[in-house]
Amino acid sequence: MTRAWVEVDLAALRRNGAAVSARAGVPLLPMVKADGYGLGALHVALALEELSPWGYGVATVAEGEELRRGGITRPIIVFTPILRTEIDAMRRADLTPGLGDPAVMESWARTGRDWHLQIDTGMSRAGLRWDRMSWYRDILVRTRPAGVFTHFHSADLDDGSREQQEARFEEALAELPERPALIHAENGPAVEANAPSRWSLCRPGIFLYGVASRVGGALVPEPVVALRARIVEIRTLSEGDTVSYGATWRAPGERRIATVPVGYADGYRRALGNRGVALLGGHRIHVAGRVTMDMTMLDVTDTDAALGDVVTLLGHDGDDVITVSELAELGELSPYELLTGLRTRLPRVHREAEESEAAA
Ligand SMILES: *Cc1c(COP(=O)(O)O)cnc(C)c1O
């Protein structure tokens, strides 16, 4: 029997993808890097196939190879810069690099295969700087990128930085010997903020996995992830008894405390100690004391909790839901870190919504 697991609702994921694509008005280049933000890259990509995405985005050669082994045949772009020593493996797996280093661009061009040029418009992470394009004109004439892209550093904010980066991107595009057929810039938060797209593809990531970057925006994602665990012990505490390391939680009276077998080594972060909430039988329950490596304690006083009952630490239970955003905020964490931090000790259970509704 599974004691603790991560559920992934693939039908909700697909609906989120369809919603982004409809708002952007362009095909998707879904970002499935970091193992699909921790949810299983191949499962995610296969679920999104129905939407006919243009291709998929990953961070590393190994991530691209995994998708190829799983039968994905669409273009796969590796967005983190590759080294020249990785070119052979890239070719063997038929992967497309996003490049920004002139020496690597020259080497890749000798393969005769497609690549996308990254323009750095303010992120200072990867890509040719927008204001140095003229330096590289000769290389670009020789190497001819099939696509060109940039990345916004603050698409979740309405601070004018996006407009500035777009203007820089346009400036760089004008310096190219020819305008490539594929031009892309928007991540999920950028599509949420502004649509339709002025480019040819959009690159959502976190939105697909159920996380919005703004409250009250035009696009609202459905939750995709649930983290559930069974109660493995329950005890009754007397007034003054303490819970967990550091004795930071003290019973104000008689209290029932349940232990679930999930801890920070599973990615249920230590920052959630005395702050996290969970769902059980229609109640909201609270984390008591520090989260430990393998176990977390919850105050179940107002519930009829019993051994073996399933606690929802993240996701839907009945009509209530704890979203990744809500839990992240409680721990003052980044939702990206919380999601990608869920570790593989927790088995992933991939579902289509029909099944989970039938099971509920
Ligand atoms: C991760 C990433 C994205 C997706 O970003 P989200 O904020 O998750 O939507 C898009 N483009 C690039 C280059 C990325 O690295």
Coordinates of C-alpha atoms and ligand atoms in Angstrom, one line a residue:
M1 CA 0.0 0.0 0.0
T2 CA 1.2 3.5 -0.8
R3 CA 1.8 5.6 2.3
A4 CA 2.5 8.9 0.5
W5 CA 2.3 9.9 -3.1
V6 CA 2.0 12.7 -5.6
E7 CA -1.0 12.6 -7.9
V8 CA -0.9 14.3 -11.3
D9 CA -4.2 15.1 -13.1
L10 CA -3.2 14.9 -16.7
A11 CA -6.6 16.0 -18.0
A12 CA -6.4 19.2 -15.9
L13 CA -2.9 19.7 -17.3
R14 CA -4.2 19.4 -20.8
R15 CA -7.0 21.8 -20.2
N16 CA -4.5 24.3 -18.8
G17 CA -2.4 23.9 -21.9
A18 CA -5.4 24.4 -24.2
A19 CA -6.4 27.5 -22.2
V20 CA -2.9 29.1 -22.6
S21 CA -2.8 28.2 -26.3
A22 CA -6.2 29.7 -26.9
R23 CA -5.4 32.9 -25.1
A24 CA -2.0 33.3 -26.8
G25 CA -3.4 32.4 -30.2
V26 CA -0.3 30.5 -31.2
P27 CA 0.9 26.9 -30.9
L28 CA 2.5 25.7 -27.6
L29 CA 6.1 25.0 -27.0
P30 CA 5.5 23.5 -23.5
M31 CA 8.4 23.6 -21.1
V32 CA 8.8 20.1 -19.6
K33 CA 12.3 20.7 -18.2
A34 CA 13.2 19.4 -14.7
D35 CA 11.2 16.3 -15.3
G36 CA 8.1 18.3 -16.2
Y37 CA 8.5 20.5 -13.1
G38 CA 8.8 17.4 -11.1
L39 CA 5.6 15.8 -12.3
G40 CA 7.1 13.4 -14.9
A41 CA 8.2 14.9 -18.2
L42 CA 7.3 12.0 -20.4
H43 CA 3.8 11.6 -18.9
V44 CA 3.3 15.3 -19.3
A45 CA 4.5 15.4 -22.9
L46 CA 2.4 12.4 -23.9
A47 CA -0.7 14.0 -22.3
L48 CA 0.0 17.3 -24.2
E49 CA 0.4 15.5 -27.6
E50 CA -3.4 15.8 -28.1
L51 CA -3.0 19.6 -28.3
S52 CA -0.6 19.2 -31.2
P53 CA 2.2 21.4 -29.6
W54 CA 4.9 22.6 -32.0
G55 CA 7.5 20.8 -29.8
Y56 CA 8.8 20.6 -26.3
G57 CA 11.3 22.5 -24.2
V58 CA 13.9 20.9 -21.9
A59 CA 17.0 22.0 -20.1
T60 CA 19.4 19.2 -20.7
V61 CA 20.5 16.6 -23.3
A62 CA 19.5 13.8 -20.9
E63 CA 16.0 15.3 -20.6
G64 CA 15.6 15.4 -24.3
E65 CA 16.9 11.8 -24.7
E66 CA 14.3 10.6 -22.2
L67 CA 11.5 12.1 -24.3
R68 CA 12.9 10.5 -27.5
R69 CA 13.1 7.1 -25.8
G70 CA 9.5 7.6 -24.8
G71 CA 8.4 8.1 -28.4
I72 CA 8.2 11.9 -28.7
T73 CA 8.9 12.8 -32.3
R74 CA 8.2 16.5 -32.4
P75 CA 11.1 19.0 -32.1
I76 CA 12.7 19.2 -28.7
I77 CA 14.6 22.4 -27.8
V78 CA 17.3 22.2 -25.2
F79 CA 17.2 25.7 -23.6
T80 CA 20.2 25.6 -21.3
P81 CA 23.4 26.3 -23.3
I82 CA 25.2 23.2 -24.5
L83 CA 28.9 22.7 -24.6
R84 CA 30.6 21.7 -27.9
T85 CA 31.3 18.3 -26.4
E86 CA 27.5 17.7 -26.3
I87 CA 26.9 18.2 -30.0
D88 CA 27.2 14.5 -30.9
A89 CA 24.7 13.4 -28.3
M90 CA 22.4 16.2 -29.3
R91 CA 22.5 15.0 -32.9
R92 CA 22.0 11.4 -32.0
A93 CA 18.8 12.3 -30.1
D94 CA 17.7 14.7 -32.8
L95 CA 17.6 17.6 -30.3
T96 CA 17.6 21.3 -31.2
P97 CA 19.8 23.6 -29.2
G98 CA 19.0 27.1 -28.1
L99 CA 22.4 28.8 -28.6
G100 CA 24.0 32.1 -27.6
D101 CA 27.7 31.5 -27.8
P102 CA 29.3 32.3 -31.1
A103 CA 31.9 29.4 -31.0
V104 CA 29.2 26.9 -30.2
M105 CA 27.0 28.4 -33.0
E106 CA 29.8 27.9 -35.5
S107 CA 30.4 24.3 -34.4
W108 CA 26.7 23.5 -34.5
A109 CA 26.2 25.0 -37.9
R110 CA 28.6 22.4 -39.3
T111 CA 26.0 19.7 -38.4
G112 CA 23.6 21.4 -40.9
R113 CA 20.8 21.0 -38.4
D114 CA 18.3 23.5 -37.0
W115 CA 19.0 25.6 -34.0
H116 CA 17.4 28.6 -32.3
L117 CA 19.2 31.8 -31.4
Q118 CA 18.8 33.1 -27.9
I119 CA 18.8 36.9 -27.5
D120 CA 19.7 38.2 -24.0
T121 CA 17.4 41.2 -23.5
G122 CA 18.0 41.8 -19.8
M123 CA 18.2 38.4 -18.1
S124 CA 22.0 38.2 -18.4
R125 CA 21.9 34.4 -18.2
A126 CA 22.3 33.1 -21.8
G127 CA 22.2 34.4 -25.3
L128 CA 23.7 37.1 -27.5
R129 CA 23.2 40.5 -26.1
W130 CA 20.5 42.5 -28.0
D131 CA 22.8 45.5 -28.4
R132 CA 25.8 43.5 -29.7
M133 CA 24.1 41.7 -32.6
S134 CA 26.1 43.7 -35.2
W135 CA 29.3 42.1 -33.8
Y136 CA 28.0 38.7 -34.9
R137 CA 26.5 39.5 -38.2
D138 CA 29.0 37.4 -40.3
I139 CA 28.4 34.4 -38.1
L140 CA 24.6 34.8 -38.3
V141 CA 24.8 35.1 -42.1
R142 CA 26.7 31.8 -42.2
T143 CA 24.8 29.9 -39.5
R144 CA 21.2 30.9 -40.1
P145 CA 19.1 30.1 -37.1
A146 CA 15.7 28.4 -37.7
G147 CA 14.2 30.2 -34.7
V148 CA 15.0 33.1 -32.4
F149 CA 13.8 33.7 -28.8
T150 CA 14.3 35.7 -25.7
H151 CA 13.1 35.3 -22.1
F152 CA 11.4 37.8 -19.8
H153 CA 12.8 38.3 -16.3
S154 CA 9.6 39.8 -14.7
A155 CA 6.6 38.7 -16.7
D156 CA 4.6 38.4 -13.5
L157 CA 5.0 42.1 -12.8
D158 CA 3.5 45.1 -14.6
D159 CA 6.6 47.2 -14.2
G160 CA 7.4 48.1 -17.8
S161 CA 10.3 45.6 -18.0
R162 CA 8.5 43.4 -20.5
E163 CA 7.9 46.3 -22.9
Q164 CA 11.6 47.2 -22.6
Q165 CA 12.7 43.6 -23.3
E166 CA 10.3 43.4 -26.2
A167 CA 11.7 46.6 -27.7
R168 CA 15.2 45.2 -27.3
F169 CA 14.1 41.9 -28.9
E170 CA 12.7 43.8 -31.9
E171 CA 16.0 45.8 -32.2
A172 CA 17.9 42.5 -32.3
L173 CA 15.5 40.9 -34.8
A174 CA 16.0 43.9 -37.1
E175 CA 19.8 43.1 -37.0
L176 CA 19.4 39.5 -38.2
P177 CA 20.2 38.8 -41.8
E178 CA 16.7 37.4 -42.2
R179 CA 13.7 37.0 -39.9
P180 CA 13.5 33.3 -38.9
A181 CA 10.1 31.6 -39.3
L182 CA 9.9 30.8 -35.5
I183 CA 10.0 33.6 -33.0
H184 CA 9.1 33.1 -29.3
A185 CA 9.3 34.9 -26.1
E186 CA 6.4 34.4 -23.7
N187 CA 6.5 32.1 -20.7
G188 CA 3.3 31.3 -18.8
P189 CA 3.2 34.5 -16.8
A190 CA 3.7 36.6 -19.9
V191 CA 0.6 35.0 -21.6
E192 CA -1.4 35.5 -18.5
A193 CA -0.5 39.2 -18.5
N194 CA -0.9 39.9 -22.2
A195 CA -2.5 38.3 -25.3
P196 CA -2.7 37.5 -28.1
S197 CA 1.0 36.7 -28.7
R198 CA 2.9 38.9 -31.2
W199 CA 5.2 36.0 -31.9
S200 CA 4.8 32.5 -33.4
L201 CA 5.0 30.2 -30.4
C202 CA 4.6 30.5 -26.6
R203 CA 6.5 28.7 -23.9
P204 CA 4.4 28.1 -20.8
G205 CA 5.7 26.1 -17.9
I206 CA 4.4 26.5 -14.5
F207 CA 0.9 27.5 -15.6
L208 CA 0.4 24.1 -17.2
Y209 CA 1.2 22.5 -13.8
G210 CA -1.6 24.6 -12.1
V211 CA 0.2 27.7 -10.9
A212 CA -0.9 31.2 -11.8
S213 CA 1.4 34.1 -11.5
R214 CA -1.3 36.7 -10.6
V215 CA -4.5 36.8 -8.7
G216 CA -7.7 37.7 -10.6
G217 CA -6.0 37.4 -14.0
A218 CA -7.7 36.5 -17.3
L219 CA -6.4 32.9 -17.1
V220 CA -7.0 30.7 -14.1
P221 CA -5.3 27.3 -14.1
E222 CA -6.9 24.2 -12.7
P223 CA -4.9 22.5 -10.0
V224 CA -2.8 19.6 -11.4
V225 CA -0.9 18.3 -8.4
A226 CA -2.0 16.6 -5.2
L227 CA 0.3 15.4 -2.4
R228 CA -1.4 12.8 -0.2
A229 CA -0.2 10.7 2.8
R230 CA -1.8 8.2 5.1
I231 CA -1.8 8.8 8.9
V232 CA 0.6 6.3 10.4
E233 CA 0.2 7.2 14.1
I234 CA -2.1 9.2 16.2
R235 CA -1.7 10.3 19.9
T236 CA -3.5 12.4 22.4
L237 CA -1.4 15.1 24.1
S238 CA -2.0 16.8 27.4
E239 CA -1.7 20.5 28.0
G240 CA 2.0 21.6 27.8
D241 CA 3.2 18.6 25.8
T242 CA 5.4 19.6 22.9
V243 CA 5.7 18.4 19.3
S244 CA 8.8 17.8 17.1
Y245 CA 12.4 19.1 17.2
G246 CA 13.0 22.2 19.1
A247 CA 9.6 21.8 20.9
T248 CA 8.3 24.8 19.0
W249 CA 4.6 23.7 19.3
R250 CA 3.1 23.3 22.7
A251 CA -0.4 21.8 23.3
P252 CA -2.7 24.5 24.8
G253 CA -4.9 21.8 26.1
E254 CA -5.8 18.2 25.2
R255 CA -5.0 17.7 21.6
R256 CA -4.9 14.8 19.0
I257 CA -1.8 14.8 16.9
A258 CA -1.5 12.7 13.7
T259 CA 1.8 11.7 12.1
V260 CA 2.1 11.4 8.3
P261 CA 5.1 9.9 6.6
V262 CA 6.2 12.9 4.5
G263 CA 9.0 15.2 5.5
Y264 CA 11.5 17.7 4.0
A265 CA 13.4 14.9 2.4
D266 CA 10.3 14.4 0.2
G267 CA 10.2 18.1 -0.6
Y268 CA 7.5 19.0 2.1
R269 CA 9.7 21.9 3.0
R270 CA 10.9 22.7 6.5
A271 CA 9.6 26.2 6.1
L272 CA 6.1 24.7 6.5
G273 CA 6.7 23.9 10.1
N274 CA 3.9 25.5 12.3
R275 CA 2.6 27.1 9.1
G276 CA 1.4 24.4 6.6
V277 CA -2.2 23.5 6.3
A278 CA -3.7 20.2 5.0
L279 CA -7.2 18.8 4.3
L280 CA -8.8 15.9 6.1
G281 CA -12.5 14.9 5.8
G282 CA -13.6 18.4 4.9
H283 CA -11.5 20.0 7.7
R284 CA -8.5 22.3 7.4
I285 CA -5.8 21.0 9.7
H286 CA -2.5 22.6 10.6
V287 CA 1.1 21.4 10.8
A288 CA 2.2 21.2 14.5
G289 CA 5.9 21.8 15.1
R290 CA 8.8 21.5 12.8
V291 CA 8.6 19.3 9.7
T292 CA 11.2 16.5 10.1
M293 CA 13.1 14.6 7.4
D294 CA 10.6 11.8 7.0
M295 CA 7.5 12.8 9.1
T296 CA 5.2 15.7 9.7
M297 CA 2.8 16.1 12.6
L298 CA -0.7 17.6 12.2
D299 CA -3.3 18.8 14.8
V300 CA -6.3 16.7 14.0
T301 CA -8.2 17.5 17.2
D302 CA -11.4 18.6 15.5
T303 CA -11.6 15.6 13.1
D304 CA -12.4 12.0 13.4
A305 CA -9.0 11.0 12.0
A306 CA -8.0 7.4 12.2
L307 CA -4.9 5.4 11.3
G308 CA -4.6 4.9 7.6
D309 CA -6.8 7.9 6.7
V310 CA -5.5 10.0 3.8
V311 CA -4.4 13.5 4.4
T312 CA -4.2 15.9 1.5
L313 CA -1.1 18.2 1.9
L314 CA -1.6 19.7 -1.5
G315 CA -4.4 19.6 -4.0
H316 CA -8.2 18.9 -3.9
D317 CA -10.1 17.1 -1.2
G318 CA -13.8 17.4 -1.7
D319 CA -14.8 21.0 -2.4
D320 CA -11.6 22.4 -0.8
V321 CA -8.2 22.8 -2.3
I322 CA -4.8 23.7 -1.2
T323 CA -3.0 25.1 -4.3
V324 CA 0.7 25.1 -4.8
S325 CA 0.6 28.9 -4.6
E326 CA -1.2 28.9 -1.3
L327 CA 1.1 26.4 0.3
A328 CA 4.2 28.2 -1.1
E329 CA 2.9 31.5 0.3
L330 CA 2.4 30.0 3.8
G331 CA 6.0 28.9 3.8
E332 CA 7.2 32.1 2.0
L333 CA 8.5 29.8 -0.7
S334 CA 8.6 30.1 -4.5
P335 CA 5.9 28.0 -6.0
Y336 CA 8.5 26.9 -8.6
E337 CA 10.8 25.6 -5.9
L338 CA 8.0 23.9 -4.0
L339 CA 6.8 22.1 -7.1
T340 CA 10.1 21.1 -8.5
G341 CA 11.3 20.2 -5.0
L342 CA 8.9 17.3 -4.6
R343 CA 11.3 14.4 -4.5
T344 CA 11.1 11.0 -6.2
R345 CA 10.7 9.1 -2.9
L346 CA 7.1 10.1 -3.4
P347 CA 5.7 7.9 -6.2
R348 CA 3.9 9.7 -9.0
V349 CA 0.4 8.6 -9.8
H350 CA -0.7 9.9 -13.1
R351 CA -4.5 10.1 -13.7
E352 CA -6.9 11.3 -16.3
A353 CA -9.7 13.3 -14.5
E354 CA -12.4 10.8 -15.4
E355 CA -10.7 8.2 -13.3
S356 CA -10.1 10.4 -10.3
E357 CA -13.7 11.6 -10.4
A358 CA -14.9 8.0 -10.5
A359 CA -12.7 7.1 -7.6
A360 CA -13.9 10.1 -5.5
Ligands
LIG1 C1 11.4 27.8 -17.7 C2 11.3 28.6 -18.9 C3 10.0 28.9 -19.4 C4 8.7 28.7 -18.7 O1 8.6 29.6 -17.6 P1 7.3 29.6 -16.7 O2 7.5 30.7 -15.8 O3 7.3 28.3 -15.9 O4 6.1 29.7 -17.6 C5 10.0 29.6 -20.7 N1 11.1 29.8 -21.3 C6 12.3 29.5 -20.9 C7 13.6 29.9 -21.6 C8 12.5 28.9 -19.6 O5 13.7 28.6 -19.1

